[in-house]
Coordinates of C-alpha atoms in Angstrom, one line a residue:
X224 CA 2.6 -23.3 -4.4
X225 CA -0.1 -21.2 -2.9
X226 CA 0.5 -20.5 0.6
X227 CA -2.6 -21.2 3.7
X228 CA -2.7 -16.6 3.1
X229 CA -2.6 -16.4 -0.1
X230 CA -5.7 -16.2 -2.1
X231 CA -6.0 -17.8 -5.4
X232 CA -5.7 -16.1 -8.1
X233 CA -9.9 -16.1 -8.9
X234 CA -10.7 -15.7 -5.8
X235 CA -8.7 -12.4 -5.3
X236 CA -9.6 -11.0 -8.9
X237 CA -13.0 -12.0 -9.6
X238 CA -16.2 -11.1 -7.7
X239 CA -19.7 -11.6 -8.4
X240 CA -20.7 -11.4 -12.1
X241 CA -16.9 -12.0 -13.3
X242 CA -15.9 -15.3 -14.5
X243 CA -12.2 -16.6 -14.9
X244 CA -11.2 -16.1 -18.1
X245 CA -14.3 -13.9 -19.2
X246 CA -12.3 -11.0 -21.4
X247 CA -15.8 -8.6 -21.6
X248 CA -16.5 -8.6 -17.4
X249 CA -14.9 -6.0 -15.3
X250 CA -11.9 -7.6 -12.8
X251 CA -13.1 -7.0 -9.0
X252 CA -10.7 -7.5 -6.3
X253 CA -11.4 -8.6 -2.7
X254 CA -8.3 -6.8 -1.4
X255 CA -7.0 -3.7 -1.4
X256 CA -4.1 -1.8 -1.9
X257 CA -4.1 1.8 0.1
X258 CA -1.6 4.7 0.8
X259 CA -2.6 7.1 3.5
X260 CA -0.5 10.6 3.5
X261 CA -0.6 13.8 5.8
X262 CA -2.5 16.4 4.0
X263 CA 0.2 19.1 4.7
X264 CA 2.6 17.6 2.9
X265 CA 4.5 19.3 -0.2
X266 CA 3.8 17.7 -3.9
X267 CA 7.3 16.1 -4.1
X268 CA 6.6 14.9 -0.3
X269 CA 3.5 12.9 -1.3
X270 CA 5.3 11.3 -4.5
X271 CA 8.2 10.4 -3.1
X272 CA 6.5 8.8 0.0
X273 CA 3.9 7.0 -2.1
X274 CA 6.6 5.2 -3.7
X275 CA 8.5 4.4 -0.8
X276 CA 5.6 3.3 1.0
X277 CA 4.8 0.6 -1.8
X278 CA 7.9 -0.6 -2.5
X279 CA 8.2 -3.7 -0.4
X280 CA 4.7 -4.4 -0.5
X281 CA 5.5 -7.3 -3.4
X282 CA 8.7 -9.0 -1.4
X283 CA 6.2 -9.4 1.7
X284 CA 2.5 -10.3 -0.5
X285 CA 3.6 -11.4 -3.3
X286 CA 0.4 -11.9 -5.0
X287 CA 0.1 -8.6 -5.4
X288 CA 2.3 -8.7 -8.5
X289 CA 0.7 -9.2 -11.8
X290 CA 2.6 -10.7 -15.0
X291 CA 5.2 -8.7 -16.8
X292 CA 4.7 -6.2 -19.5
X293 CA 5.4 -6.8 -23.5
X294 CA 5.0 -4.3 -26.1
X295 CA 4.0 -4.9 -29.5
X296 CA 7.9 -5.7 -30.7
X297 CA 8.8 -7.8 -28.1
X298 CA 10.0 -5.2 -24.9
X299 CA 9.7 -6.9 -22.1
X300 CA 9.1 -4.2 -18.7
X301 CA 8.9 -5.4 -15.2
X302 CA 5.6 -6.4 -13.7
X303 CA 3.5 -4.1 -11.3
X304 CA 0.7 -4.0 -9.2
X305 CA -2.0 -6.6 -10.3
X306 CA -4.6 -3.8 -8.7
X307 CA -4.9 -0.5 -8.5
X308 CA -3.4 1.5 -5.5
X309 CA -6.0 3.9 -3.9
X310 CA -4.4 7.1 -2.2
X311 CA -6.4 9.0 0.3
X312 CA -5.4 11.7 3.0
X313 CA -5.8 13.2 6.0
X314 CA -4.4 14.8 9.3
X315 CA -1.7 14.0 11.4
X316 CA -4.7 12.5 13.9
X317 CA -6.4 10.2 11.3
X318 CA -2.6 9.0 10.3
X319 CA -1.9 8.0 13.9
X320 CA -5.4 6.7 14.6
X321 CA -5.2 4.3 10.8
X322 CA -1.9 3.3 12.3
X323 CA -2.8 1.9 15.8
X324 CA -6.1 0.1 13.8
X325 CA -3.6 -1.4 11.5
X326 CA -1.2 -2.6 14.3
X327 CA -4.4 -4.0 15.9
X328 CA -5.6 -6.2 13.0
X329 CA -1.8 -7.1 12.2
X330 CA -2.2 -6.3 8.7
X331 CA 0.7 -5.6 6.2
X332 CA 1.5 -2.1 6.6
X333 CA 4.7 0.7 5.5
X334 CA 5.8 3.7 7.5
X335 CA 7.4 7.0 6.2
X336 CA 7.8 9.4 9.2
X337 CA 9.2 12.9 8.7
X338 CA 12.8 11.6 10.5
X339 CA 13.1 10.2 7.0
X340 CA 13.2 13.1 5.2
X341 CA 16.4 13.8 6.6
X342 CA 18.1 11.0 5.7
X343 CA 19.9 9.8 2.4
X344 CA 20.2 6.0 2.4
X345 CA 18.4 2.8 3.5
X346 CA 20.4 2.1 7.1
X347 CA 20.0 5.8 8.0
X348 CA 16.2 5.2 7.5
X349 CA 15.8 2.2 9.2
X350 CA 17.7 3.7 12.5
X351 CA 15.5 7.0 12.4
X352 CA 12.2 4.6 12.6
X353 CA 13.9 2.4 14.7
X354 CA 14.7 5.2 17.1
X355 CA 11.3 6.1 18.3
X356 CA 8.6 4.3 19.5
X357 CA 5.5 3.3 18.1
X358 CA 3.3 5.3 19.9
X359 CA 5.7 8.2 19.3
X360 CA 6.3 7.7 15.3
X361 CA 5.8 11.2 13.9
X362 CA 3.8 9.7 10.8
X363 CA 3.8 11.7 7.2
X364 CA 2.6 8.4 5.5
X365 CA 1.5 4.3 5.6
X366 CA 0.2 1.9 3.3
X367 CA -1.9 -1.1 4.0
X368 CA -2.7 -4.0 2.0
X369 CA -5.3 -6.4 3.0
X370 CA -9.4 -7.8 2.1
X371 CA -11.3 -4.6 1.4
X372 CA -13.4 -4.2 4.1
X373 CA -10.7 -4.2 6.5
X374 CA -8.4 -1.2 4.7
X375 CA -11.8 0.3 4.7
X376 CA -12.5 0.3 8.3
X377 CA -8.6 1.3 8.9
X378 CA -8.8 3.8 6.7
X379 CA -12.2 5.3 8.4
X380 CA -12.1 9.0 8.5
X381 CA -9.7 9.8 5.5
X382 CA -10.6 10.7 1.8
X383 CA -9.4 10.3 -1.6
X384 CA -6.6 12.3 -2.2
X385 CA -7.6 15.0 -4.2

């Protein structure tokens, strides 16, 4: 059952020009799925915070998920992302100031701050974000979901990460 926030399936994939079940038109999506990183960060920083940053986007929205995977003999692979997830960057100050817009819209969001690098498991994560306020967090990375023009206006001053 489709919740009051939940868009419907169409309404979420399809925009103008597409039609429900038309195989040929392209699949537009009213939302949008975006990771923001600091631009100092090393290569093996911005993967492995990417990936943490999305992981619980599908327990909290879950119609974000798209169908499982099936190869041509019969694998089955878990489902991902129904949409594609835009990364973009920028400096410590654009981080902090997507952050505070985010809060202010009260749109699904993810933290990574650079406490978390120094951790090793899930409760010692938790307690390092836990530990400092808001205001204070010492941001390497977020992701927000939510309808496009939204993301785009928290996102304001950032680019595609190169």
């Amino acid at each position: 059952m489709r919740t009051e926030n939940e868009p419907r399936r169409n309404e979420a994939e399809t925009g103008a020009g597409s039609e429900p079940g038309d195989e040929g038109s392209p699949v537009r999506f009213d939302t949008k799925i975006a990771v923001l990183l600091r631009d100092d960060l090393e290569p093996w920083q911005r993967l492995n915070v990417t990936a943490f940053l999305v992981s619980g986007l599908g327990t909290t929205s879950p119609e974000v998920i798209g169908e499982p995977y099936e190869d041509a003999d019969g694998t089955l692979y878990l489902p991902m992302f129904r949409q594609p997830v835009l990364v973009f960057q920028g400096t410590k100050e654009t981080l902090t100031a997507a952050h505070g817009r985010a809060r202010s819209r009260s749109m699904p969001s993810s933290v990574f701050t650079s406490d978390l690098f120094g951790t090793g498991n899930d409760r010692d994560n938790r307690a390092a974000v836990r530990a400092v306020g808001r205001d204070r967090l010492d941001l390497v990375g977020m992701a927000v979901y939510g309808a496009r023009n939204a993301v785009d206006k928290v996102l304001k001053g950032a680019r595609m990460h190169a």
